[in-house]
């Protein structure tokens, strides 16, 4: 987003000489810009050539063959099952992500990690990474950001960075990897990019990088893991560079990683139930990101606080439950670390009993991150591995086996 920052040392005017004050050595200017120099950008000043490399080899990404959601049904994924017991201690936040859902616009992955990641760069799009729990540091060419529970971390496309878990608990990350840029909802922004008065957060709530970071010279070759466009799919490459990428002495501009904590989102409420766009935070091409936070609920005397039943005419809805007690899903088996998928073409809403039970409620203590996609989502390996196998039948109380039995003994409707 267009919010100017400056760090370290930079020359008085862009695209002019910037030299080491002691040696007189010229620093190397790098423009990192979006949309072919027609959108946000930053200028970084390196001690070494940012384009230098000495090797390039394949990074074999985990094999995954996403499957269409066919026959159509909603799903419940238990993401904590993907990293059982102490397995998180041997996982890193980048290479051990497990993709749950995805389409041509966005991929949703999950990881519980205890090891530092390698240097990493996503060349296909921005990432919005939500910290479910744990603590760590995001280090990048722009500097470092300390992160913890409830933080959204926006990492612009092609930013070289790494994740460093801290403490003795897993760093649990819910990663939304886009094939585009991720920005605050456009209706919150002025035509020049400032967050407006009706926005549920503002620039004061954003935490930028502290730094820059200066790696010591003489450390030898360094590997950078890169996701990038490769034909019609995503490829993985390990680039070996002769000097550490964290050699930036200063930078300025409007493009950089930043963090925003979900507790700083000010919920928009009303006399009757507010639709999902009232909860929106970010958006990318083909998807939006919303969150549901603890809040006072509808105060019309006849209001029904839980959502009305609704059909996703144009979108698939993915909800990550990351705190509190989600009243509308009570009785479904959904809890902390769950993800529900309500696909386009399926009518969904509160679980049985929740509609009536919510009447008279004044406050919901719930926390969830929602991604709505406008193209159908396919089930990836992590989704198939964490499927509870029964969520689709939770509204009716019976599933295919019951239906087949009723039909076979003549007590049910004819097929």
C-alpha positions as a printed NumPy array, in Angstrom:
array([[  0.   ,   0.   ,   0.   ],
       [  1.169,   3.552,  -0.675],
       [  2.48 ,   4.476,   2.782],
       [  6.002,   5.903,   2.599],
       [  8.807,   4.642,   4.847],
       [ 12.554,   5.132,   4.937],
       [ 15.26 ,   3.182,   6.779],
       [ 19.051,   3.268,   6.963],
       [ 21.039,   5.614,   4.758],
       [ 19.868,   6.83 ,   1.353],
       [ 21.073,   9.626,  -0.956],
       [ 19.196,  12.953,  -1.047],
       [ 17.911,  12.257,  -4.571],
       [ 16.953,   8.959,  -6.171],
       [ 19.049,   7.4  ,  -8.95 ],
       [ 22.145,   9.334,  -7.883],
       [ 25.439,   8.225,  -6.384],
       [ 25.361,   6.755,  -2.891],
       [ 28.784,   5.868,  -1.474],
       [ 30.255,   4.333,   1.64 ],
       [ 31.429,   7.253,   3.741],
       [ 34.629,   5.453,   4.79 ],
       [ 35.78 ,   3.699,   1.614],
       [ 34.053,   5.758,  -1.056],
       [ 32.708,   2.558,  -2.546],
       [ 29.537,   2.981,  -4.625],
       [ 26.433,   1.197,  -3.391],
       [ 24.198,  -0.603,  -5.913],
       [ 20.678,   0.75 ,  -6.268],
       [ 17.826,  -1.721,  -6.842],
       [ 14.317,  -0.635,  -7.786],
       [ 11.729,  -3.128,  -6.577],
       [  8.51 ,  -2.086,  -8.294],
       [  5.099,  -3.475,  -9.146],
       [  3.158,  -3.515, -12.411],
       [  5.982,  -2.472, -14.709],
       [  6.958,   0.742, -12.846],
       [  3.316,   1.939, -12.743],
       [  2.55 ,   1.054,  -9.117],
       [  4.142,   1.002,  -5.66 ],
       [  7.912,   0.626,  -5.426],
       [ 10.916,   0.927,  -3.152],
       [ 14.582,   1.691,  -3.777],
       [ 17.142,  -0.449,  -1.951],
       [ 20.894,   0.241,  -1.736],
       [ 23.086,  -2.877,  -1.66 ],
       [ 26.739,  -3.299,  -0.777],
       [ 27.023,  -6.028,  -3.43 ],
       [ 25.511,  -6.684,  -6.848],
       [ 21.928,  -7.837,  -6.212],
       [ 21.851,  -9.681,  -9.543],
       [ 24.952, -11.829,  -8.973],
       [ 24.444, -15.613,  -8.868],
       [ 26.699, -18.636,  -9.184],
       [ 24.286, -21.565,  -9.506],
       [ 20.683, -22.456, -10.261],
       [ 19.138, -25.842,  -9.538],
       [ 15.691, -27.353,  -9.174],
       [ 13.832, -27.061,  -5.878],
       [ 11.527, -30.045,  -6.046],
       [  8.27 , -28.748,  -4.646],
       [  6.08 , -31.349,  -2.895],
       [  4.165, -33.321,  -5.47 ],
       [  0.509, -32.484,  -5.343],
       [ -2.309, -33.156,  -7.741],
       [ -5.234, -30.975,  -6.675],
       [ -8.603, -32.611,  -7.184],
       [-11.839, -30.803,  -8.075],
       [-14.528, -30.68 ,  -5.407],
       [-16.662, -33.195,  -7.281],
       [-19.151, -34.463,  -6.302],
       [-19.787, -31.129,  -4.629],
       [-19.85 , -30.974,  -0.831],
       [-18.654, -28.811,   2.075],
       [-15.594, -29.907,   4.052],
       [-14.055, -29.613,   7.498],
       [-10.259, -29.849,   7.667],
       [ -8.426, -30.37 ,  10.98 ],
       [ -5.152, -28.571,  10.281],
       [ -3.509, -29.49 ,  13.587],
       [ -3.656, -33.14 ,  12.478],
       [ -1.14 , -32.308,   9.737],
       [  1.653, -31.851,  12.318],
       [  0.996, -34.376,  15.107],
       [  2.955, -34.634,  18.341],
       [  6.452, -33.164,  18.201],
       [  6.763, -33.318,  14.39 ],
       [  6.75 , -29.505,  14.258],
       [ 10.247, -29.476,  15.754],
       [ 11.642, -30.818,  12.456],
       [  9.583, -28.539,  10.183],
       [ 10.482, -25.148,   8.788],
       [  7.937, -22.413,   7.896],
       [  8.56 , -22.529,   4.12 ],
       [  9.575, -25.946,   2.82 ],
       [  7.209, -27.889,   5.066],
       [  4.006, -26.006,   4.268],
       [  1.167, -28.322,   3.31 ],
       [ -1.255, -26.964,   0.75 ],
       [ -4.887, -27.433,   1.747],
       [ -6.812, -25.732,  -1.078],
       [ -5.939, -23.84 ,  -4.226],
       [ -6.882, -22.499,  -7.632],
       [ -5.264, -20.323, -10.286],
       [ -5.505, -17.215,  -8.063],
       [ -4.556, -18.351,  -4.583],
       [ -3.232, -21.283,  -2.551],
       [ -3.949, -21.851,   1.141],
       [ -1.323, -23.742,   3.127],
       [ -0.549, -24.532,   6.757],
       [  2.58 , -25.284,   8.746],
       [  3.59 , -25.765,  12.377],
       [  7.329, -25.147,  12.551],
       [ 10.217, -25.108,  14.984],
       [ 13.181, -24.696,  12.618],
       [ 14.329, -21.541,  10.806],
       [ 13.382, -21.417,   7.147],
       [ 15.94 , -20.967,   4.401],
       [ 16.052, -17.671,   2.561],
       [ 12.906, -17.609,   0.457],
       [ 11.373, -15.531,  -2.299],
       [  7.89 , -15.985,  -3.784],
       [  8.076, -14.734,  -7.354],
       [  4.483, -15.66 ,  -8.203],
       [  2.646, -13.228,  -5.918],
       [  2.275, -11.607,  -2.515],
       [  1.777, -13.693,   0.61 ],
       [ -0.551, -12.963,   3.519],
       [  0.585, -15.14 ,   6.412],
       [ -1.565, -15.31 ,   9.538],
       [  0.143, -16.321,  12.784],
       [ -2.236, -18.659,  14.593],
       [  0.075, -19.092,  17.591],
       [  3.719, -19.029,  18.6  ],
       [  6.269, -16.313,  18.021],
       [  9.044, -15.55 ,  15.596],
       [ 10.861, -13.013,  13.483],
       [ 10.448, -12.286,   9.796],
       [ 13.81 , -11.146,   8.427],
       [ 14.008,  -9.63 ,   4.949],
       [ 16.075,  -7.354,   2.751],
       [ 14.044,  -4.514,   4.305],
       [ 14.763,  -5.407,   7.941],
       [ 13.037,  -7.489,  10.611],
       [  9.531,  -7.705,  12.069],
       [  8.772,  -9.512,  15.313],
       [  5.551, -11.489,  14.918],
       [  3.225, -13.291,  17.267],
       [ -0.266, -14.638,  17.743],
       [ -2.895, -12.819,  15.694],
       [ -0.514, -11.085,  13.299],
       [ -1.171, -10.822,   9.603],
       [  2.139, -10.48 ,   7.759],
       [  2.022,  -9.168,   4.196],
       [  5.137, -10.077,   2.178],
       [  5.333,  -8.474,  -1.288],
       [  6.115, -10.583,  -4.318],
       [  9.83 , -11.359,  -4.818],
       [ 10.905, -10.145,  -1.35 ],
       [ 13.84 , -12.228,  -0.117],
       [ 13.047, -13.212,   3.465],
       [ 13.161, -15.964,   6.058],
       [ 11.135, -17.018,   9.095],
       [ 12.82 , -17.609,  12.46 ],
       [ 10.625, -19.286,  15.107],
       [ 11.403, -18.259,  18.697],
       [ 10.487, -19.876,  21.982],
       [  9.661, -23.491,  22.702],
       [  6.262, -23.695,  21.04 ],
       [  5.447, -24.251,  17.365],
       [  5.1  , -21.252,  15.087],
       [  1.742, -22.029,  13.459],
       [  1.256, -20.205,  10.159],
       [ -1.78 , -20.068,   7.89 ],
       [ -0.304, -18.999,   4.559],
       [ -2.397, -17.382,   1.815],
       [ -0.169, -17.41 ,  -1.277],
       [ -1.559, -15.31 ,  -4.113],
       [ -0.749, -15.045,  -7.79 ],
       [ -1.264, -11.272,  -7.552],
       [ -0.709,  -8.42 ,  -5.128],
       [ -2.563,  -8.218,  -1.807],
       [ -3.822,  -4.83 ,  -0.629],
       [ -6.311,  -3.43 ,   1.876],
       [ -9.86 ,  -3.439,   0.536],
       [-10.093,  -0.775,  -2.159],
       [-13.163,   0.838,  -0.628],
       [-11.056,   1.683,   2.438],
       [ -8.495,   3.626,   0.386],
       [ -8.453,   7.137,  -1.017],
       [ -7.533,   7.539,  -4.675],
       [ -3.978,   8.197,  -3.465],
       [ -3.82 ,   5.125,  -1.191],
       [ -4.512,   6.524,   2.285],
       [ -6.743,   4.499,   4.586],
       [ -9.991,   6.424,   4.959],
       [-11.98 ,   7.339,   8.057],
       [-14.498,   4.517,   7.575],
       [-11.751,   1.867,   7.348],
       [-11.652,  -0.546,  10.32 ],
       [ -7.896,   0.033,  10.727],
       [ -5.374,   2.738,   9.822],
       [ -1.682,   3.275,   9.159],
       [ -0.955,   3.606,  12.878],
       [ -1.88 ,  -0.074,  13.246],
       [  0.748,  -1.243,  10.731],
       [  4.22 ,  -2.363,  11.821],
       [  6.972,  -2.025,   9.252],
       [ 10.453,  -3.546,   9.222],
       [ 13.108,  -2.484,  11.71 ],
       [ 16.573,  -2.316,  10.255],
       [ 17.958,  -2.719,   7.704],
       [ 19.849,  -5.953,   8.402],
       [ 23.498,  -6.184,   7.431],
       [ 24.9  ,  -9.7  ,   7.135],
       [ 28.616, -10.08 ,   7.708],
       [ 30.814, -10.206,   4.604],
       [ 32.848, -13.302,   3.851],
       [ 30.204, -15.873,   4.7  ],
       [ 30.467, -17.661,   1.364],
       [ 27.756, -18.74 ,  -1.062],
       [ 24.135, -18.565,   0.075],
       [ 21.059, -20.45 ,  -1.206],
       [ 17.768, -18.672,  -1.874],
       [ 14.652, -20.822,  -2.428],
       [ 12.391, -19.31 ,  -5.09 ],
       [  8.835, -20.079,  -6.191],
       [  8.264, -18.741,  -9.677],
       [  6.138, -18.974, -12.783],
       [  6.997, -22.011, -14.901],
       [  4.755, -22.385, -17.909],
       [  1.233, -22.78 , -16.619],
       [  2.283, -23.911, -13.156],
       [  4.541, -22.993, -10.244],
       [  8.177, -24.022, -10.329],
       [ 10.787, -24.2  ,  -7.595],
       [ 14.412, -23.128,  -7.993],
       [ 17.33 , -22.788,  -5.592],
       [ 19.472, -19.829,  -6.607],
       [ 22.98 , -19.736,  -5.149],
       [ 24.331, -16.226,  -4.702],
       [ 27.905, -15.246,  -3.82 ],
       [ 27.022, -12.827,  -0.992],
       [ 24.248, -12.673,   1.568],
       [ 21.146, -10.832,   0.274],
       [ 20.797,  -8.967,   3.589],
       [ 23.363,  -6.379,   2.525],
       [ 21.039,  -3.365,   2.233],
       [ 22.367,  -0.202,   3.878],
       [ 19.16 ,   1.744,   3.342],
       [ 15.868,   1.867,   1.463],
       [ 12.806,   4.024,   0.985],
       [  9.457,   3.762,  -0.733],
       [  5.957,   2.338,  -0.412],
       [  6.634,  -1.365,  -0.985],
       [  7.821,  -3.499,   1.941],
       [  6.596,  -6.235,   4.294],
       [  4.387,  -5.183,   7.174],
       [  2.42 ,  -6.717,  10.015],
       [ -1.073,  -5.941,  11.268],
       [ -2.565,  -7.607,  14.333],
       [ -6.128,  -8.854,  14.125],
       [ -6.853,  -7.326,  17.551],
       [ -6.457,  -3.878,  15.953],
       [ -9.335,  -4.51 ,  13.54 ],
       [-12.34 ,  -2.449,  14.674],
       [-15.476,  -4.472,  13.871],
       [-18.368,  -2.864,  12.023],
       [-21.678,  -3.776,  13.643],
       [-25.327,  -2.832,  13.151],
       [-28.906,  -3.345,  14.328],
       [-29.227,  -6.424,  12.119],
       [-26.694,  -8.973,  10.877],
       [-23.912,  -7.423,   8.798],
       [-22.838,  -9.173,   5.564],
       [-19.296, -10.549,   5.134],
       [-17.917,  -7.46 ,   3.295],
       [-18.243,  -5.568,   6.604],
       [-15.488,  -7.855,   7.916],
       [-13.079,  -7.487,   4.974],
       [ -9.398,  -6.737,   5.567],
       [ -7.466,  -7.443,   2.333],
       [ -8.045,  -8.434,  -1.275],
       [ -6.197,  -9.864,  -4.257],
       [ -7.136, -10.819,  -7.796],
       [ -9.943, -13.349,  -7.543],
       [-10.263, -13.404,  -3.741],
       [-10.871, -11.382,  -0.593],
       [ -9.713, -11.861,   3.013],
       [-12.089, -11.103,   5.887],
       [-11.94 , -11.682,   9.64 ],
       [-14.528, -12.214,  12.336],
       [-13.378, -10.806,  15.669],
       [-14.88 , -10.537,  19.166],
       [-17.65 ,  -7.945,  18.928],
       [-21.025,  -6.733,  20.092],
       [-23.7  ,  -8.214,  17.878],
       [-26.983,  -7.087,  16.365],
       [-29.157,  -4.945,  18.612],
       [-32.494,  -4.789,  16.801],
       [-35.083,  -6.198,  19.259],
       [-35.982,  -8.983,  16.812],
       [-32.492,  -9.653,  15.462],
       [-31.011, -13.114,  14.89 ],
       [-27.276, -12.642,  15.554],
       [-25.871, -15.698,  13.749],
       [-25.662, -15.567,   9.932],
       [-28.741, -16.226,   7.851],
       [-28.576, -19.253,   5.544],
       [-26.949, -18.217,   2.309],
       [-25.832, -19.525,  -1.059],
       [-22.379, -18.703,  -2.357],
       [-23.495, -17.802,  -5.846],
       [-20.106, -16.53 ,  -7.036],
       [-17.582, -17.784,  -4.517],
       [-16.108, -20.571,  -2.429],
       [-15.908, -19.629,   1.269],
       [-12.994, -20.83 ,   3.405],
       [-13.1  , -20.146,   7.146],
       [-10.095, -20.71 ,   9.448],
       [-11.187, -20.895,  13.083],
       [ -8.358, -19.545,  15.213],
       [ -9.839, -18.495,  18.543],
       [-12.89 , -18.1  ,  20.742],
       [-16.151, -19.999,  20.382],
       [-17.755, -19.839,  16.951],
       [-21.446, -19.984,  17.895],
       [-22.808, -20.691,  14.404],
       [-20.716, -23.874,  14.092],
       [-21.404, -25.338,  17.544],
       [-22.072, -29.065,  17.315],
       [-20.271, -29.543,  13.994],
       [-16.932, -30.696,  15.421],
       [-15.215, -27.477,  14.354],
       [-12.728, -26.017,  16.842],
       [ -9.353, -24.327,  17.129],
       [ -7.275, -24.984,  14.002],
       [-10.257, -26.067,  11.881],
       [-10.976, -24.928,   8.333],
       [-14.401, -25.169,   6.716],
       [-14.98 , -25.048,   2.968],
       [-18.454, -23.968,   1.834],
       [-18.348, -24.135,  -1.965],
       [-20.317, -22.174,  -4.506],
       [-23.504, -24.029,  -5.376],
       [-24.12 , -25.16 ,  -1.789],
       [-26.465, -23.394,   0.643],
       [-24.953, -23.188,   4.116],
       [-25.48 , -21.46 ,   7.423],
       [-25.658, -22.098,  11.164],
       [-25.641, -25.617,  12.559],
       [-28.965, -27.049,  13.791],
       [-30.097, -25.223,  16.94 ],
       [-27.708, -22.278,  16.575],
       [-30.248, -20.067,  14.772],
       [-32.763, -20.11 ,  17.654],
       [-30.1  , -20.312,  20.364],
       [-28.419, -17.059,  19.273],
       [-31.507, -14.898,  19.849],
       [-30.803, -12.49 ,  22.689],
       [-27.009, -12.766,  22.439],
       [-25.225,  -9.451,  22.838],
       [-21.578, -10.44 ,  22.267],
       [-19.728, -13.082,  20.244],
       [-16.272, -14.14 ,  21.414],
       [-15.026, -15.609,  18.143],
       [-11.974, -15.308,  15.949],
       [-11.772, -16.527,  12.367],
       [-10.006, -15.64 ,   9.102],
       [-12.077, -16.062,   5.95 ],
       [-10.962, -16.297,   2.329],
       [-13.63 , -16.006,  -0.371],
       [-12.463, -17.027,  -3.844],
       [-14.304, -16.264,  -7.072],
       [-13.049, -19.349,  -8.858],
       [-13.676, -22.842,  -7.457],
       [-11.086, -24.287,  -5.108],
       [ -9.504, -27.69 ,  -5.627],
       [ -8.605, -30.015,  -2.769],
       [ -4.858, -30.31 ,  -2.298],
       [ -2.827, -32.875,  -0.359],
       [ -3.134, -31.156,   3.025],
       [ -6.885, -30.898,   2.662],
       [ -7.338, -34.538,   1.744],
       [ -5.12 , -35.583,   4.662],
       [ -7.018, -33.537,   7.268],
       [-10.636, -34.057,   6.113],
       [-12.884, -35.12 ,   9.019],
       [-15.042, -37.134,   6.591],
       [-18.411, -36.172,   8.053],
       [-18.907, -32.397,   8.109],
       [-21.062, -32.365,   4.969],
       [-23.781, -34.332,   6.769],
       [-23.77 , -32.241,   9.975],
       [-26.925, -30.272,   9.059],
       [-29.036, -33.354,   8.295],
       [-27.651, -35.8  ,  10.843],
       [-27.178, -38.603,   8.318],
       [-24.926, -39.326,   5.388],
       [-24.656, -41.488,   2.267],
       [-24.596, -44.796,   4.16 ],
       [-27.902, -43.98 ,   5.866],
       [-29.428, -42.842,   2.586],
       [-28.322, -45.998,   0.749],
       [-29.774, -48.152,   3.526],
       [-33.14 , -46.382,   3.423],
       [-33.32 , -46.748,  -0.322],
       [-32.343, -50.412,  -0.319],
       [-35.057, -51.426,   2.131],
       [-37.759, -49.462,   0.371],
       [-38.321, -46.93 ,   3.166],
       [-36.706, -43.998,   1.414],
       [-37.473, -41.991,  -1.687],
       [-36.728, -43.526,  -5.026],
       [-33.388, -42.476,  -6.515]])
